[in-house]
Amino acid sequence: MKRILVTGGAGFIGSNFVRHMVTKYPDYTMINIDALTYAGNLENLKAIKNNSNYLFVKADIRDRVKMDEIFSGHDVDVVVNFAAESHVDRSIVEPEVFLTTNILGTQVLLDTAKKHWSVCPNDKYCREYKPGVKYLQISTDEVYGALGKTGMFVETMPLLPNSPYSAAKASADLIVRAYHETFGIPVNITRCSNNYGPFQFPEKLIPLMINNCLKEKDLPVYGDGMQVRDWLHVADHCTAIDIVLHTGVDGEIYNIGGNNEKTNIDIVKLIIQTLGKSETLIKYVRDRPGHDRRYAIDNTKITTQLGWVPAYTFKQGMKETIEWYLSQADWVENIVSGDYMEYYDKMYV
Ligand code: NAD
Ligand code: TYD
């Protein structure tokens, strides 16, 4: 495995993954393609941008001609597809781009991989591919829908997505599965729980609350704040993806999560306490439409079959994350000084 195409590598998880791989595997070439939407930020890759095993190309995964050129030009043998529209609240207001990027973009990548990796591309019955190739789809636990007070998501559960975002991600998962079943492309799908950590765009719960708290702005908690998410540090997500890439069994789906369920209100209170602010900043606002009540990941498959274990405790991960945002005021300011304020006013004011 030598030439890895990472899509969406200028976003939150993608950039953490690219930095992890470029540093850990000097003999691999990492080709990062990203359309640089509002969520893509090349600042996230400053630390490795001059490494000889790293390359950035601005490109949209929906662009077939460009994808074909990239596969030809770089002899890609692995794809890790992070590129997506990723924010539920935005998907409620503007669903269409979620469908085109998350679903059709995935199909374009699969078609391109099939064309370049097949040993007999003109034979529709052919299921043989060059050795060592793999397509990895980065998916989410949100495809399973919402849980009640008990139970956990397992890989065999039916997909019952509730938001346009999660419906688009679920659709992409099904297309990936279909290309494996019909054409035999070697694939894996990973479904991770909510991530937190450095470089997360401040529209998501944890960085939004840190940023608002620092500025003593209202902390907008949706509904009663008792929704539960199963939080995982982004570095642990990256090590899980690394393990699936190297040892995942073709065609298999792996849930990724660290058994770390928290209510939203508890997280907001933890941030307030850590930053020494007052709980009077909390503002309960109208609930998100279709808001999933609880997510919880059963990680038995990846831990027992592939030996992955998360390294971070939530306490340590949150401490480091809050410290990171405190030390990166410029990074945050560059983001919130652009289109972000327009988005924020539309959503919250
Ligand atoms: P993000 O929004 O921070 O990053 C997405 C990246 O994709 C951005 O850099 C953006 O510019 C790029 N992109 C968007 N449309 C594109 C297109 N058409 N062509 C090329 N690039 C495009 O998202 P994230 O939080 O880093 O999530 C990455 C992936 O992980 C997504 O697929 C998401 O569904 C999945 N995921 C996220 C979480 C989480 O908690 N954030 C949890 C589980 C799974
Ligand atoms: P988010 O970070 O958007 O991730 P997801 O919706 O993909 O789980 O939100 C995490 C939880 O926090 C979710 O239950 C919605 C809630 N939330 C708020 O209460 N207020 C906010 O301003 C945001 C952005 C999220």
Coordinates of C-alpha atoms and ligand atoms in Angstrom, one line a residue:
M1 CA 0.0 0.0 0.0
K2 CA 1.8 3.1 -1.2
R3 CA -0.4 5.8 -2.7
I4 CA -3.3 6.8 -0.6
L5 CA -5.9 9.2 -1.9
V6 CA -7.6 11.0 1.0
T7 CA -10.7 13.1 0.1
G8 CA -11.9 15.9 2.4
G9 CA -8.4 16.0 4.0
A10 CA -8.6 19.7 4.7
G11 CA -11.6 19.2 7.0
F12 CA -11.6 18.3 10.7
I13 CA -11.1 14.5 10.8
G14 CA -9.5 14.3 7.3
S15 CA -6.7 16.7 8.3
N16 CA -6.1 14.9 11.6
F17 CA -5.8 11.6 9.6
V18 CA -3.5 13.1 6.9
R19 CA -1.1 14.4 9.6
H20 CA -1.2 11.0 11.4
M21 CA -0.4 9.1 8.2
V22 CA 2.2 11.4 6.8
T23 CA 4.1 11.3 10.0
K24 CA 3.7 7.6 10.8
Y25 CA 4.3 6.2 7.3
P26 CA 7.1 8.1 5.5
D27 CA 7.1 5.5 2.7
Y28 CA 3.5 6.1 1.7
T29 CA 2.4 9.0 -0.5
M30 CA -0.7 10.8 0.8
I31 CA -2.6 12.6 -1.9
N32 CA -5.1 15.0 -0.3
I33 CA -8.0 16.2 -2.5
D34 CA -10.5 18.7 -1.2
A35 CA -12.9 21.1 -2.7
L36 CA -12.2 23.6 0.1
T37 CA -15.8 24.4 1.0
Y38 CA -16.5 26.5 4.0
A39 CA -15.3 23.5 6.1
G40 CA -12.0 22.9 4.4
N41 CA -9.0 24.8 5.7
L42 CA -5.4 24.3 4.5
E43 CA -4.2 25.9 7.7
N44 CA -5.0 22.5 9.3
L45 CA -2.2 21.0 7.3
K46 CA 0.4 23.7 7.8
A47 CA 2.6 21.3 9.9
I48 CA 3.1 18.8 7.1
K49 CA 2.5 20.8 3.9
N50 CA 6.1 20.6 2.8
N51 CA 6.6 16.9 3.6
S52 CA 7.9 15.0 0.6
N53 CA 5.3 12.3 1.0
Y54 CA 2.4 14.8 0.9
L55 CA 0.5 16.4 -1.9
F56 CA -2.6 18.6 -2.1
V57 CA -4.9 19.0 -5.1
K58 CA -8.0 21.2 -5.0
A59 CA -10.7 19.1 -6.5
D60 CA -14.4 18.2 -6.1
I61 CA -15.2 14.5 -5.8
R62 CA -18.2 15.0 -8.0
D63 CA -15.9 15.9 -10.9
R64 CA -15.4 12.7 -12.9
V65 CA -12.8 14.1 -15.3
K66 CA -10.7 15.4 -12.5
M67 CA -11.0 12.2 -10.5
D68 CA -9.9 10.2 -13.5
E69 CA -6.9 12.5 -14.0
I70 CA -5.9 12.1 -10.4
F71 CA -6.1 8.3 -10.4
S72 CA -4.1 8.2 -13.7
G73 CA -1.6 10.8 -12.6
H74 CA -0.9 9.3 -9.1
D75 CA -1.5 5.6 -9.6
V76 CA -3.8 5.6 -6.6
D77 CA -4.2 2.3 -4.8
V78 CA -6.2 3.2 -1.7
V79 CA -9.0 5.7 -1.3
V80 CA -10.2 7.0 2.1
N81 CA -13.3 9.0 1.5
F82 CA -13.9 11.7 4.2
A83 CA -15.3 14.3 1.8
A84 CA -18.8 15.2 2.7
E85 CA -21.1 17.9 3.9
S86 CA -21.1 17.0 7.5
H87 CA -23.3 19.3 9.6
V88 CA -26.9 18.2 10.5
D89 CA -28.2 21.7 11.0
R90 CA -27.0 22.8 7.6
S91 CA -28.6 19.7 6.0
I92 CA -32.0 20.8 7.4
V93 CA -31.7 24.2 5.7
E94 CA -30.0 23.2 2.5
P95 CA -30.3 19.4 1.8
E96 CA -29.4 19.3 -1.9
V97 CA -25.6 19.6 -1.6
F98 CA -25.6 16.8 0.9
L99 CA -27.1 14.5 -1.7
T100 CA -24.8 15.5 -4.5
T101 CA -21.6 15.4 -2.5
N102 CA -22.3 12.6 -0.1
I103 CA -24.0 10.2 -2.5
L104 CA -23.1 11.1 -6.0
G105 CA -19.5 12.1 -5.1
T106 CA -19.1 8.6 -3.5
Q107 CA -20.4 7.0 -6.7
V108 CA -17.9 9.0 -8.8
L109 CA -15.1 7.8 -6.6
L110 CA -16.2 4.2 -6.8
D111 CA -16.6 4.3 -10.6
T112 CA -13.2 5.8 -10.9
A113 CA -11.6 3.3 -8.6
K114 CA -13.3 0.4 -10.4
K115 CA -12.1 1.6 -13.8
H116 CA -8.5 2.1 -12.6
W117 CA -8.2 -1.0 -10.4
S118 CA -10.0 -3.6 -12.4
V119 CA -7.7 -6.1 -14.2
C120 CA -10.4 -6.5 -16.9
P121 CA -12.4 -3.2 -17.0
N122 CA -14.4 -4.0 -20.1
D123 CA -15.9 -7.3 -18.7
K124 CA -19.0 -6.7 -16.6
Y125 CA -18.5 -10.1 -15.0
C126 CA -14.9 -9.4 -13.9
R127 CA -14.4 -9.3 -10.1
E128 CA -10.6 -9.2 -10.2
Y129 CA -8.6 -6.1 -9.0
K130 CA -5.0 -5.2 -8.7
P131 CA -3.4 -6.5 -5.5
G132 CA -3.5 -4.3 -2.5
V133 CA -6.3 -1.9 -3.6
K134 CA -9.0 -0.8 -1.1
Y135 CA -11.8 1.7 -0.9
L136 CA -12.6 2.9 2.6
Q137 CA -15.8 4.9 3.2
I138 CA -15.8 7.0 6.3
S139 CA -19.4 6.9 7.6
T140 CA -21.2 7.7 10.8
D141 CA -23.2 6.1 13.6
E142 CA -26.0 8.5 12.6
V143 CA -27.0 6.2 9.7
Y144 CA -28.6 3.8 12.3
G145 CA -31.0 6.5 13.5
A146 CA -31.8 7.2 17.1
L147 CA -31.8 4.9 20.2
G148 CA -34.1 5.0 23.2
K149 CA -32.8 4.9 26.8
T150 CA -31.1 1.5 26.3
G151 CA -29.3 -0.5 23.5
M152 CA -26.3 0.2 21.3
F153 CA -25.7 0.3 17.5
V154 CA -24.3 -2.9 16.1
E155 CA -23.1 -3.3 12.5
T156 CA -26.0 -5.6 11.5
M157 CA -28.8 -3.2 12.4
P158 CA -31.0 -1.7 9.7
L159 CA -30.3 1.8 8.6
L160 CA -32.9 4.3 9.8
P161 CA -31.5 7.8 9.3
N162 CA -33.5 10.8 10.4
S163 CA -31.8 13.9 9.0
P164 CA -30.9 14.7 5.4
Y165 CA -27.3 14.5 6.4
S166 CA -27.6 11.0 7.8
A167 CA -29.9 9.8 5.0
A168 CA -27.3 10.9 2.5
K169 CA -24.5 9.1 4.4
A170 CA -26.7 6.0 4.7
S171 CA -27.3 6.1 0.9
A172 CA -23.6 6.3 0.3
D173 CA -23.0 3.3 2.5
L174 CA -25.5 1.3 0.5
I175 CA -23.8 2.3 -2.8
V176 CA -20.5 1.3 -1.4
R177 CA -22.0 -2.1 -0.3
A178 CA -23.6 -2.5 -3.7
Y179 CA -20.3 -1.9 -5.6
H180 CA -18.7 -4.6 -3.4
E181 CA -21.5 -7.1 -3.9
T182 CA -22.0 -6.5 -7.6
F183 CA -18.5 -5.7 -8.8
G184 CA -16.3 -7.2 -6.1
I185 CA -14.5 -4.0 -5.3
P186 CA -12.5 -4.4 -2.0
V187 CA -14.2 -2.0 0.4
N188 CA -14.6 -1.3 4.1
I189 CA -17.1 1.0 5.7
T190 CA -16.4 2.6 9.2
R191 CA -19.2 4.1 11.3
C192 CA -17.8 6.3 14.0
S193 CA -19.6 8.2 16.8
N194 CA -19.2 11.9 17.4
N195 CA -15.6 13.2 17.3
Y196 CA -14.0 16.0 19.2
G197 CA -10.5 17.4 19.3
P198 CA -8.2 20.0 17.5
F199 CA -9.2 21.6 14.2
Q200 CA -13.0 21.0 14.5
F201 CA -15.0 23.7 12.8
P202 CA -16.8 25.8 15.4
E203 CA -20.3 25.1 14.2
K204 CA -20.2 21.7 16.0
L205 CA -21.3 21.4 19.6
I206 CA -17.9 21.3 21.5
P207 CA -15.9 24.0 19.6
L208 CA -19.0 26.2 19.3
M209 CA -19.5 26.1 23.1
I210 CA -15.8 26.7 23.8
N211 CA -15.7 29.7 21.4
N212 CA -18.9 31.2 22.7
C213 CA -17.9 30.6 26.3
L214 CA -14.6 32.4 25.8
K215 CA -16.5 35.4 24.4
E216 CA -19.1 35.2 27.1
K217 CA -21.8 34.7 24.4
D218 CA -25.0 32.7 24.9
L219 CA -24.6 28.9 24.9
P220 CA -27.5 27.6 22.7
V221 CA -28.6 24.2 24.0
Y222 CA -31.2 22.6 21.8
G223 CA -34.4 21.4 23.6
D224 CA -33.9 20.0 27.1
G225 CA -30.1 19.3 26.5
M226 CA -30.6 15.7 27.5
Q227 CA -29.7 14.2 24.1
V228 CA -26.9 11.7 24.4
R229 CA -23.8 11.4 22.1
D230 CA -21.0 8.9 22.4
W231 CA -17.8 11.0 22.1
L232 CA -14.5 9.9 20.7
H233 CA -11.2 11.8 20.4
V234 CA -10.3 12.4 16.8
A235 CA -6.9 10.9 17.3
D236 CA -8.5 7.6 18.4
H237 CA -10.7 7.7 15.3
C238 CA -7.6 8.1 13.2
T239 CA -5.9 5.0 14.7
A240 CA -9.0 3.0 14.1
I241 CA -9.1 4.0 10.4
D242 CA -5.4 3.1 10.2
I243 CA -6.1 -0.3 11.6
V244 CA -9.1 -0.9 9.3
L245 CA -7.0 0.1 6.3
H246 CA -4.3 -2.4 7.1
T247 CA -6.3 -5.3 8.5
G248 CA -10.0 -4.8 7.8
V249 CA -11.6 -7.8 6.0
D250 CA -12.9 -6.9 2.6
G251 CA -16.6 -6.1 2.5
E252 CA -16.9 -5.6 6.3
I253 CA -18.4 -2.7 8.2
Y254 CA -16.7 -1.6 11.5
N255 CA -18.3 0.5 14.2
I256 CA -15.9 2.9 16.0
G257 CA -16.7 4.3 19.4
G258 CA -15.1 4.6 22.8
N259 CA -18.0 3.8 25.2
N260 CA -18.3 7.4 26.3
E261 CA -21.9 8.5 26.4
K262 CA -22.6 12.1 27.6
T263 CA -25.6 14.4 27.6
N264 CA -25.2 17.6 25.8
I265 CA -25.9 19.7 28.9
D266 CA -23.2 17.8 30.8
I267 CA -20.7 18.7 28.1
V268 CA -21.7 22.4 28.1
K269 CA -21.4 22.5 31.9
L270 CA -17.9 20.8 31.8
I271 CA -16.8 23.5 29.3
I272 CA -18.2 26.3 31.5
Q273 CA -16.5 24.9 34.5
T274 CA -13.1 24.4 32.8
L275 CA -13.1 27.9 31.5
G276 CA -14.3 29.3 34.9
K277 CA -17.4 30.9 33.4
S278 CA -21.0 31.1 34.7
E279 CA -23.9 28.7 33.9
T280 CA -26.1 31.8 33.4
L281 CA -24.6 31.7 29.8
I282 CA -26.7 28.6 29.0
K283 CA -29.6 29.4 26.8
Y284 CA -32.2 26.7 26.1
V285 CA -33.3 27.2 22.5
R286 CA -35.9 25.6 20.2
D287 CA -35.0 22.0 19.5
R288 CA -33.5 20.8 16.2
P289 CA -36.2 19.3 14.0
G290 CA -36.0 15.5 13.9
H291 CA -33.3 15.6 16.7
D292 CA -31.9 12.1 17.4
R293 CA -32.2 11.5 21.2
R294 CA -29.4 9.1 21.8
Y295 CA -26.4 7.5 20.0
A296 CA -24.3 4.7 21.5
I297 CA -21.8 2.5 19.6
D298 CA -21.1 -1.2 20.3
N299 CA -17.4 -1.4 19.4
T300 CA -17.1 -5.2 20.0
K301 CA -16.3 -6.1 16.4
I302 CA -13.3 -3.7 15.9
T303 CA -11.9 -4.2 19.4
T304 CA -12.1 -8.0 19.3
Q305 CA -11.4 -8.7 15.6
L306 CA -8.9 -6.0 14.8
G307 CA -7.5 -5.2 18.3
W308 CA -8.2 -1.5 18.2
V309 CA -8.4 0.3 21.6
P310 CA -9.0 4.0 22.2
A311 CA -6.1 5.8 24.0
Y312 CA -7.9 8.9 25.3
T313 CA -10.0 9.3 28.4
F314 CA -12.7 11.9 27.9
K315 CA -11.3 13.9 30.8
Q316 CA -7.8 14.1 29.2
G317 CA -9.2 14.6 25.7
M318 CA -11.4 17.5 26.7
K319 CA -8.7 19.1 28.7
E320 CA -6.3 19.0 25.8
T321 CA -9.0 20.1 23.4
I322 CA -10.0 23.2 25.4
E323 CA -6.2 24.0 25.8
W324 CA -5.8 23.7 22.1
Y325 CA -8.6 26.1 21.3
L326 CA -7.2 28.5 23.9
S327 CA -3.8 28.4 22.2
Q328 CA -5.2 28.7 18.7
A329 CA -7.2 32.0 18.9
D330 CA -5.9 33.0 15.5
W331 CA -7.2 29.8 13.9
V332 CA -10.6 30.3 15.4
E333 CA -10.7 34.0 14.5
N334 CA -9.8 33.4 10.9
I335 CA -12.8 31.1 10.6
V336 CA -15.4 33.1 12.6
S337 CA -14.5 36.3 10.8
G338 CA -15.6 35.0 7.4
D339 CA -19.0 33.5 6.3
Y340 CA -19.3 31.9 9.7
M341 CA -21.0 34.9 11.3
E342 CA -23.6 35.0 8.6
Y343 CA -24.3 31.3 9.2
Y344 CA -24.4 31.9 13.0
D345 CA -26.8 34.7 12.7
K346 CA -29.1 32.7 10.4
M347 CA -29.1 29.7 12.8
Y348 CA -29.2 31.3 16.2
V349 CA -30.1 35.0 16.2
Ligands
NAD1 P1 -15.8 18.5 7.8 O1 -17.0 19.1 7.4 O2 -14.9 19.1 8.8 O3 -14.8 18.2 6.5 C1 -15.4 17.8 5.3 C2 -14.3 18.1 4.2 O4 -14.8 17.7 3.0 C3 -14.0 19.6 4.1 O5 -12.6 19.8 4.0 C4 -14.7 20.0 2.8 O6 -14.0 21.1 2.1 C5 -14.6 18.7 2.0 N1 -15.6 18.6 0.9 C6 -16.9 18.8 1.0 N2 -17.5 18.6 -0.1 C7 -16.5 18.2 -1.0 C8 -16.6 17.8 -2.4 N3 -17.7 17.8 -3.1 N4 -15.4 17.4 -2.9 C9 -14.2 17.4 -2.2 N5 -14.2 17.8 -0.9 C10 -15.3 18.2 -0.3 O7 -16.2 17.0 8.3 P2 -15.6 16.0 9.4 O8 -16.2 16.3 10.6 O9 -14.1 16.1 9.2 O10 -16.1 14.6 8.8 C11 -15.4 13.9 7.8 C12 -16.1 12.6 7.5 O11 -16.3 11.9 8.7 C13 -17.5 12.9 6.9 O12 -17.7 12.0 5.9 C14 -18.4 12.6 8.1 O13 -19.7 12.2 7.6 C15 -17.7 11.6 8.8 N6 -17.9 11.5 10.3 C16 -17.8 12.7 11.1 C17 -18.0 12.6 12.4 C18 -17.8 13.8 13.3 O14 -18.2 13.7 14.5 N7 -17.4 14.9 12.8 C19 -18.3 11.4 13.0 C20 -18.4 10.2 12.2 C21 -18.2 10.3 10.9
TYD2 P1 -23.3 18.3 16.5 O1 -22.0 18.7 17.0 O2 -24.0 19.2 15.5 O3 -23.3 16.8 16.1 P2 -24.5 15.8 15.6 O4 -25.7 16.5 15.4 O5 -23.9 15.2 14.3 O6 -24.5 14.8 16.7 O7 -24.3 18.3 17.8 C1 -24.1 17.4 18.9 C2 -25.3 17.5 19.8 O8 -25.3 18.9 20.4 C3 -26.6 17.3 19.1 O9 -27.5 16.6 20.0 C4 -27.1 18.7 18.9 C5 -26.6 19.5 20.1 N1 -26.3 20.9 19.8 C6 -26.8 21.9 20.6 O10 -27.6 21.6 21.6 N2 -26.6 23.2 20.4 C7 -25.8 23.6 19.3 O11 -25.6 24.8 19.1 C8 -25.2 22.6 18.5 C9 -24.4 22.9 17.3 C10 -25.5 21.2 18.8

